[in-house]
Amino acid sequence: MTTTATPLTLDQVKVGDTLPELSHDVTATTVILGALASRDWRPMHHDYKFAVERQGVQDIFLNTPNQGAWFERYLTDWTGPTGRIGRVVFRMTSPVFPGDTMVYNATVTGVETDEHGCGWVKLDVSLTVDGKPKTTCEARVAVPTAADDNPWDRRGERWAP
Amino acid sequence: MTDTPQAPLDDTLPEDVAALIGAIQYEKTAAFPVEQGYVWTSCASVFNANPIYWDAKVADDITGGPISPPSLISAYARPHYWAPGAEGEQLSLQVHFDLKKRLGLPEAIMTDNTNVFYEPVRIGDYVTSRQVLKSVSGEKRTKLGIGRFWVIDVEYHNQNGDLLGTESYTGYGYRREATA
């Protein structure tokens, strides 16, 4: 999946819509690159021995900010560049390790226009491995209400994430 | 597990820890500005092709100039791994590590994370962060061991005082239990 050529507008979205699935094979490089990209130097994200012997897990694992970056990429692949994420709430129930194939899916759970005229889409997003949930995410993403609307122009009180 | 009777879990909170709940701690401005290189490395790590991060013309048209991915905001509050004069491991989210040490819980994981994004983080910004301990649970047993859950909020502002975002982390600090 790549970023959509034509930005999504609110009128194109309805509750129950599903997003195209995204899958990615996780390697040690995925984990380490993600940790260092987010300036996270903690050893459980790059040191196998530390992760296993100190943390009691099977391997190094994806860090929190990089999981956020994966969710962000997944959502804005769908919205296109005018999509603006306002809020994400995610719960990590089990770590993601090298050797896992991450699979991202999402369903639209709400569509609304707020009192400032900003269009919002609510989504439930899941990250699974072998069909088992690893992280769940509730997201609130602003998308244009029309072709000439741009959520990124919103400032101050007009932006209520 | 053994058949040895186990001590009841501690449901109390040390007074000095309770006193920290709600207090602003570790307000710090980053020692480095937001840089384009961080943006590209983050996008590369997740194969994010969003053109607002790669194409200056698109960034000008849509976001009024280059910005950083919102998800990267916490990176700008993390200290360098080493810097001249620094001693020991340089840690972000210091409140989390303070709790581990004070409560005698050597291991920890993050379980929940809430991010709310306000003004975009722009190239050249200096990000100031501050941490607030919101809550600490009594001791609880999980499959990882015995420990406590805590919630820490972090607020991020730019050099103009604009609110960039807030994060709320739920952490679980624990000590592993000996296996039979």
GROMACS .gro file of C-alpha atoms in nm:
model
  341
    1MET     CA    1   0.000   0.000   0.000
    2THR     CA    2   0.129   0.349  -0.079
    3THR     CA    3   0.005   0.697  -0.007
    4THR     CA    4  -0.311   0.768  -0.206
    5ALA     CA    5  -0.265   0.996  -0.507
    6THR     CA    6  -0.597   1.173  -0.450
    7PRO     CA    7  -0.648   1.281  -0.089
    8LEU     CA    8  -0.944   1.130   0.085
    9THR     CA    9  -1.237   1.359   0.168
   10LEU     CA   10  -1.492   1.307   0.441
   11ASP     CA   11  -1.779   1.238   0.203
   12GLN     CA   12  -1.595   0.930   0.078
   13VAL     CA   13  -1.593   0.767   0.423
   14LYS     CA   14  -1.867   0.584   0.610
   15VAL     CA   15  -1.890   0.382   0.927
   16GLY     CA   16  -1.795   0.021   0.867
   17ASP     CA   17  -1.547   0.096   0.590
   18THR     CA   18  -1.231  -0.107   0.615
   19LEU     CA   19  -0.880  -0.002   0.520
   20PRO     CA   20  -0.655  -0.201   0.289
   21GLU     CA   21  -0.446  -0.448   0.487
   22LEU     CA   22  -0.078  -0.377   0.542
   23SER     CA   23   0.169  -0.649   0.631
   24HIS     CA   24   0.539  -0.630   0.707
   25ASP     CA   25   0.797  -0.892   0.800
   26VAL     CA   26   0.980  -0.777   1.112
   27THR     CA   27   1.354  -0.830   1.132
   28ALA     CA   28   1.610  -0.726   1.391
   29THR     CA   29   1.683  -0.434   1.161
   30THR     CA   30   1.318  -0.326   1.178
   31VAL     CA   31   1.336  -0.317   1.557
   32ILE     CA   32   1.676  -0.152   1.588
   33LEU     CA   33   1.620   0.101   1.311
   34GLY     CA   34   1.286   0.195   1.464
   35ALA     CA   35   1.436   0.240   1.809
   36LEU     CA   36   1.728   0.449   1.690
   37ALA     CA   37   1.504   0.657   1.460
   38SER     CA   38   1.308   0.754   1.769
   39ARG     CA   39   1.628   0.815   1.968
   40ASP     CA   40   1.546   0.528   2.203
   41TRP     CA   41   1.874   0.382   2.324
   42ARG     CA   42   1.729   0.135   2.576
   43PRO     CA   43   1.891  -0.207   2.536
   44MET     CA   44   1.575  -0.418   2.510
   45HIS     CA   45   1.533  -0.274   2.163
   46HIS     CA   46   1.878  -0.371   2.033
   47ASP     CA   47   2.045  -0.616   2.275
   48TYR     CA   48   1.913  -0.972   2.247
   49LYS     CA   49   2.086  -1.094   2.562
   50PHE     CA   50   1.947  -0.808   2.770
   51ALA     CA   51   1.596  -0.863   2.636
   52VAL     CA   52   1.601  -1.234   2.711
   53GLU     CA   53   1.796  -1.248   3.035
   54ARG     CA   54   1.684  -0.925   3.200
   55GLN     CA   55   1.339  -0.867   3.057
   56GLY     CA   56   1.236  -1.230   3.029
   57VAL     CA   57   1.106  -1.198   2.673
   58GLN     CA   58   1.203  -1.402   2.370
   59ASP     CA   59   1.391  -1.136   2.173
   60ILE     CA   60   1.435  -0.763   2.122
   61PHE     CA   61   1.104  -0.595   2.048
   62LEU     CA   62   0.951  -0.290   1.879
   63ASN     CA   63   0.953   0.019   2.096
   64THR     CA   64   0.649   0.232   2.170
   65PRO     CA   65   0.726   0.538   1.955
   66ASN     CA   66   0.805   0.323   1.652
   67GLN     CA   67   0.477   0.139   1.694
   68GLY     CA   68   0.320   0.484   1.682
   69ALA     CA   69   0.510   0.558   1.361
   70TRP     CA   70   0.380   0.237   1.201
   71PHE     CA   71   0.021   0.328   1.293
   72GLU     CA   72   0.075   0.679   1.159
   73ARG     CA   73   0.211   0.549   0.829
   74TYR     CA   74  -0.078   0.304   0.796
   75LEU     CA   75  -0.338   0.575   0.854
   76THR     CA   76  -0.186   0.839   0.628
   77ASP     CA   77  -0.127   0.586   0.351
   78TRP     CA   78  -0.506   0.573   0.347
   79THR     CA   79  -0.590   0.943   0.390
   80GLY     CA   80  -0.316   1.087   0.175
   81PRO     CA   81  -0.103   1.385   0.280
   82THR     CA   82  -0.394   1.610   0.383
   83GLY     CA   83  -0.495   1.361   0.652
   84ARG     CA   84  -0.392   1.495   0.993
   85ILE     CA   85  -0.384   1.268   1.295
   86GLY     CA   86  -0.533   1.428   1.604
   87ARG     CA   87  -0.529   1.150   1.859
   88VAL     CA   88  -0.413   0.792   1.892
   89VAL     CA   89  -0.467   0.565   2.189
   90PHE     CA   90  -0.292   0.233   2.173
   91ARG     CA   91  -0.264  -0.065   2.399
   92MET     CA   92   0.024  -0.306   2.364
   93THR     CA   93  -0.079  -0.647   2.489
   94SER     CA   94   0.219  -0.843   2.360
   95PRO     CA   95   0.555  -0.744   2.212
   96VAL     CA   96   0.640  -0.760   1.842
   97PHE     CA   97   0.960  -0.954   1.774
   98PRO     CA   98   1.192  -1.023   1.481
   99GLY     CA   99   1.044  -1.309   1.279
  100ASP     CA  100   0.688  -1.181   1.327
  101THR     CA  101   0.481  -1.072   1.030
  102MET     CA  102   0.287  -0.766   1.140
  103VAL     CA  103  -0.057  -0.729   0.986
  104TYR     CA  104  -0.245  -0.400   1.015
  105ASN     CA  105  -0.620  -0.369   0.966
  106ALA     CA  106  -0.864  -0.092   1.049
  107THR     CA  107  -1.236  -0.022   1.050
  108VAL     CA  108  -1.406   0.315   1.049
  109THR     CA  109  -1.615   0.353   1.364
  110GLY     CA  110  -1.723   0.714   1.335
  111VAL     CA  111  -1.753   1.004   1.090
  112GLU     CA  112  -1.833   1.355   1.210
  113THR     CA  113  -1.783   1.724   1.151
  114ASP     CA  114  -1.705   1.919   1.468
  115GLU     CA  115  -1.836   2.261   1.569
  116HIS     CA  116  -1.541   2.426   1.394
  117GLY     CA  117  -1.615   2.254   1.064
  118CYS     CA  118  -1.331   2.005   1.092
  119GLY     CA  119  -1.404   1.659   0.948
  120TRP     CA  120  -1.306   1.366   1.167
  121VAL     CA  121  -1.283   0.993   1.113
  122LYS     CA  122  -1.259   0.753   1.406
  123LEU     CA  123  -1.101   0.417   1.349
  124ASP     CA  124  -1.024   0.098   1.535
  125VAL     CA  125  -0.685  -0.025   1.418
  126SER     CA  126  -0.531  -0.360   1.498
  127LEU     CA  127  -0.182  -0.496   1.474
  128THR     CA  128  -0.187  -0.874   1.472
  129VAL     CA  129   0.072  -1.148   1.431
  130ASP     CA  130  -0.050  -1.490   1.320
  131GLY     CA  131  -0.403  -1.366   1.380
  132LYS     CA  132  -0.334  -1.277   1.743
  133PRO     CA  133  -0.371  -0.916   1.859
  134LYS     CA  134  -0.046  -0.751   1.961
  135THR     CA  135  -0.151  -0.388   1.975
  136THR     CA  136  -0.488  -0.223   1.937
  137CYS     CA  137  -0.531   0.142   1.852
  138GLU     CA  138  -0.814   0.391   1.850
  139ALA     CA  139  -0.739   0.680   1.618
  140ARG     CA  140  -0.904   1.012   1.542
  141VAL     CA  141  -0.793   1.154   1.211
  142ALA     CA  142  -0.896   1.478   1.041
  143VAL     CA  143  -0.960   1.463   0.668
  144PRO     CA  144  -1.076   1.743   0.437
  145THR     CA  145  -1.450   1.803   0.424
  146ALA     CA  146  -1.413   1.911   0.060
  147ALA     CA  147  -1.141   1.929  -0.202
  148ASP     CA  148  -1.051   2.285  -0.098
  149ASP     CA  149  -1.036   2.209   0.277
  150ASN     CA  150  -0.706   2.138   0.449
  151PRO     CA  151  -0.699   2.022   0.815
  152TRP     CA  152  -0.336   2.135   0.843
  153ASP     CA  153  -0.452   2.498   0.810
  154ARG     CA  154  -0.633   2.471   1.141
  155ARG     CA  155  -0.478   2.645   1.440
  156GLY     CA  156  -0.575   2.726   1.796
  157GLU     CA  157  -0.940   2.678   1.878
  158ARG     CA  158  -1.017   2.559   1.524
  159TRP     CA  159  -0.809   2.246   1.590
  160ALA     CA  160  -0.972   2.030   1.859
  161PRO     CA  161  -0.814   1.685   1.851
  162MET     CA  162   0.533  -2.181   4.113
  163THR     CA  163   0.597  -2.334   4.454
  164ASP     CA  164   0.354  -2.427   4.730
  165THR     CA  165   0.521  -2.181   4.966
  166PRO     CA  166   0.268  -1.930   5.102
  167GLN     CA  167   0.322  -1.597   4.937
  168ALA     CA  168   0.329  -1.259   5.108
  169PRO     CA  169   0.023  -1.045   5.039
  170LEU     CA  170   0.069  -0.786   4.771
  171ASP     CA  171   0.140  -0.434   4.895
  172ASP     CA  172  -0.154  -0.204   4.831
  173THR     CA  173  -0.001   0.103   4.992
  174LEU     CA  174   0.200   0.379   4.833
  175PRO     CA  175   0.507   0.535   4.995
  176GLU     CA  176   0.434   0.892   5.106
  177ASP     CA  177   0.718   1.044   4.906
  178VAL     CA  178   0.584   0.880   4.590
  179ALA     CA  179   0.228   0.989   4.663
  180ALA     CA  180   0.354   1.345   4.706
  181LEU     CA  181   0.485   1.349   4.350
  182ILE     CA  182   0.147   1.279   4.195
  183GLY     CA  183   0.037   1.587   4.004
  184ALA     CA  184   0.370   1.770   4.034
  185ILE     CA  185   0.549   1.899   3.722
  186GLN     CA  186   0.893   1.739   3.697
  187TYR     CA  187   1.193   1.747   3.464
  188GLU     CA  188   1.096   2.043   3.250
  189LYS     CA  189   1.373   2.047   2.991
  190THR     CA  190   1.443   2.200   2.653
  191ALA     CA  191   1.610   1.973   2.401
  192ALA     CA  192   1.981   2.027   2.340
  193PHE     CA  193   1.927   2.002   1.966
  194PRO     CA  194   1.677   2.136   1.712
  195VAL     CA  195   1.429   1.931   1.513
  196GLU     CA  196   1.621   1.827   1.202
  197GLN     CA  197   1.518   1.698   0.861
  198GLY     CA  198   1.746   1.397   0.905
  199TYR     CA  199   1.542   1.271   1.197
  200VAL     CA  200   1.228   1.302   0.986
  201TRP     CA  201   1.372   1.099   0.701
  202THR     CA  202   1.517   0.831   0.929
  203SER     CA  203   1.184   0.789   1.105
  204CYS     CA  204   0.992   0.770   0.778
  205ALA     CA  205   1.247   0.522   0.641
  206SER     CA  206   1.206   0.300   0.947
  207VAL     CA  207   0.837   0.245   0.865
  208PHE     CA  208   0.848   0.295   0.487
  209ASN     CA  209   0.637   0.610   0.517
  210ALA     CA  210   0.615   0.768   0.169
  211ASN     CA  211   0.392   1.060   0.275
  212PRO     CA  212   0.515   1.341   0.047
  213ILE     CA  213   0.479   1.611   0.313
  214TYR     CA  214   0.796   1.460   0.463
  215TRP     CA  215   0.988   1.409   0.139
  216ASP     CA  216   0.879   1.680  -0.107
  217ALA     CA  217   0.942   2.042  -0.007
  218LYS     CA  218   0.684   2.173  -0.256
  219VAL     CA  219   0.413   1.947  -0.114
  220ALA     CA  220   0.512   2.047   0.240
  221ASP     CA  221   0.486   2.415   0.147
  222ASP     CA  222   0.145   2.363  -0.011
  223ILE     CA  223  -0.010   2.150   0.261
  224THR     CA  224   0.166   2.215   0.591
  225GLY     CA  225   0.316   2.559   0.530
  226GLY     CA  226   0.670   2.418   0.522
  227PRO     CA  227   0.846   2.104   0.637
  228ILE     CA  228   0.724   1.938   0.952
  229SER     CA  229   0.810   1.633   1.158
  230PRO     CA  230   0.579   1.330   1.177
  231PRO     CA  231   0.359   1.380   1.483
  232SER     CA  232   0.449   1.032   1.609
  233LEU     CA  233   0.813   1.140   1.640
  234ILE     CA  234   0.746   1.407   1.900
  235SER     CA  235   0.891   1.217   2.196
  236ALA     CA  236   1.223   1.173   2.015
  237TYR     CA  237   1.291   1.543   2.055
  238ALA     CA  238   1.276   1.511   2.432
  239ARG     CA  239   1.525   1.226   2.449
  240PRO     CA  240   1.881   1.311   2.550
  241HIS     CA  241   2.181   1.211   2.345
  242TYR     CA  242   2.317   0.869   2.440
  243TRP     CA  243   2.629   1.054   2.551
  244ALA     CA  244   2.736   1.417   2.569
  245PRO     CA  245   3.045   1.590   2.705
  246GLY     CA  246   3.032   1.598   3.083
  247ALA     CA  247   2.750   1.345   3.105
  248GLU     CA  248   2.791   1.051   3.339
  249GLY     CA  249   2.591   0.731   3.340
  250GLU     CA  250   2.302   0.637   3.117
  251GLN     CA  251   2.111   0.937   2.984
  252LEU     CA  252   1.740   0.866   3.019
  253SER     CA  253   1.419   1.014   2.889
  254LEU     CA  254   1.093   0.980   3.080
  255GLN     CA  255   1.297   1.011   3.399
  256VAL     CA  256   0.990   0.982   3.621
  257HIS     CA  257   0.948   0.626   3.497
  258PHE     CA  258   1.303   0.534   3.593
  259ASP     CA  259   1.275   0.717   3.926
  260LEU     CA  260   0.973   0.500   4.011
  261LYS     CA  261   1.152   0.180   3.916
  262LYS     CA  262   1.439   0.268   4.147
  263ARG     CA  263   1.231   0.403   4.435
  264LEU     CA  264   0.987   0.109   4.432
  265GLY     CA  265   1.255  -0.157   4.382
  266LEU     CA  266   1.115  -0.276   4.050
  267PRO     CA  267   1.410  -0.345   3.819
  268GLU     CA  268   1.217  -0.428   3.503
  269ALA     CA  269   0.948  -0.234   3.325
  270ILE     CA  270   0.740  -0.226   3.011
  271MET     CA  271   0.497   0.022   2.859
  272THR     CA  272   0.144  -0.104   2.808
  273ASP     CA  273  -0.072   0.191   2.697
  274ASN     CA  274   0.010   0.511   2.515
  275THR     CA  275  -0.216   0.805   2.431
  276ASN     CA  276  -0.090   1.077   2.200
  277VAL     CA  277  -0.273   1.400   2.120
  278PHE     CA  278  -0.122   1.627   1.857
  279TYR     CA  279  -0.167   2.004   1.840
  280GLU     CA  280   0.060   2.249   1.657
  281PRO     CA  281   0.285   2.076   1.403
  282VAL     CA  282   0.649   2.022   1.503
  283ARG     CA  283   0.859   2.215   1.251
  284ILE     CA  284   1.216   2.183   1.137
  285GLY     CA  285   1.431   2.406   1.358
  286ASP     CA  286   1.199   2.390   1.659
  287TYR     CA  287   1.344   2.337   2.004
  288VAL     CA  288   1.106   2.117   2.197
  289THR     CA  289   1.053   2.160   2.570
  290SER     CA  290   0.903   1.870   2.762
  291ARG     CA  291   0.776   1.827   3.115
  292GLN     CA  292   0.653   1.521   3.300
  293VAL     CA  293   0.368   1.472   3.546
  294LEU     CA  294   0.310   1.153   3.744
  295LYS     CA  295  -0.066   1.094   3.738
  296SER     CA  296  -0.112   0.770   3.934
  297VAL     CA  297   0.058   0.462   4.081
  298SER     CA  298  -0.131   0.138   4.154
  299GLY     CA  299  -0.091  -0.105   4.439
  300GLU     CA  300   0.115  -0.415   4.371
  301LYS     CA  301  -0.030  -0.652   4.114
  302ARG     CA  302   0.082  -0.991   3.990
  303THR     CA  303   0.102  -1.046   3.613
  304LYS     CA  304   0.265  -1.313   3.399
  305LEU     CA  305   0.582  -1.101   3.400
  306GLY     CA  306   0.611  -1.080   3.779
  307ILE     CA  307   0.494  -0.864   4.068
  308GLY     CA  308   0.484  -0.491   4.021
  309ARG     CA  309   0.288  -0.172   3.990
  310PHE     CA  310   0.122   0.018   3.707
  311TRP     CA  311   0.177   0.390   3.675
  312VAL     CA  312   0.062   0.667   3.444
  313ILE     CA  313   0.293   0.949   3.338
  314ASP     CA  314   0.184   1.244   3.124
  315VAL     CA  315   0.431   1.437   2.912
  316GLU     CA  316   0.359   1.778   2.758
  317TYR     CA  317   0.557   1.919   2.468
  318HIS     CA  318   0.586   2.287   2.372
  319ASN     CA  319   0.790   2.472   2.112
  320GLN     CA  320   1.014   2.776   2.163
  321ASN     CA  321   0.711   3.005   2.118
  322GLY     CA  322   0.520   2.834   2.396
  323ASP     CA  323   0.279   2.664   2.156
  324LEU     CA  324   0.149   2.328   2.274
  325LEU     CA  325   0.274   2.064   2.030
  326GLY     CA  326   0.133   1.753   2.188
  327THR     CA  327   0.067   1.548   2.496
  328GLU     CA  328   0.148   1.188   2.567
  329SER     CA  329   0.021   0.966   2.841
  330TYR     CA  330   0.218   0.651   2.915
  331THR     CA  331   0.103   0.359   3.125
  332GLY     CA  332   0.404   0.166   3.250
  333TYR     CA  333   0.431  -0.154   3.449
  334GLY     CA  334   0.738  -0.185   3.671
  335TYR     CA  335   0.800  -0.533   3.804
  336ARG     CA  336   1.034  -0.782   3.959
  337ARG     CA  337   1.044  -1.128   3.812
  338GLU     CA  338   0.935  -1.416   4.035
  339ALA     CA  339   1.167  -1.711   4.084
  340THR     CA  340   1.047  -2.019   3.897
  341ALA     CA  341   1.029  -2.356   4.072
   0.00000   0.00000   0.00000
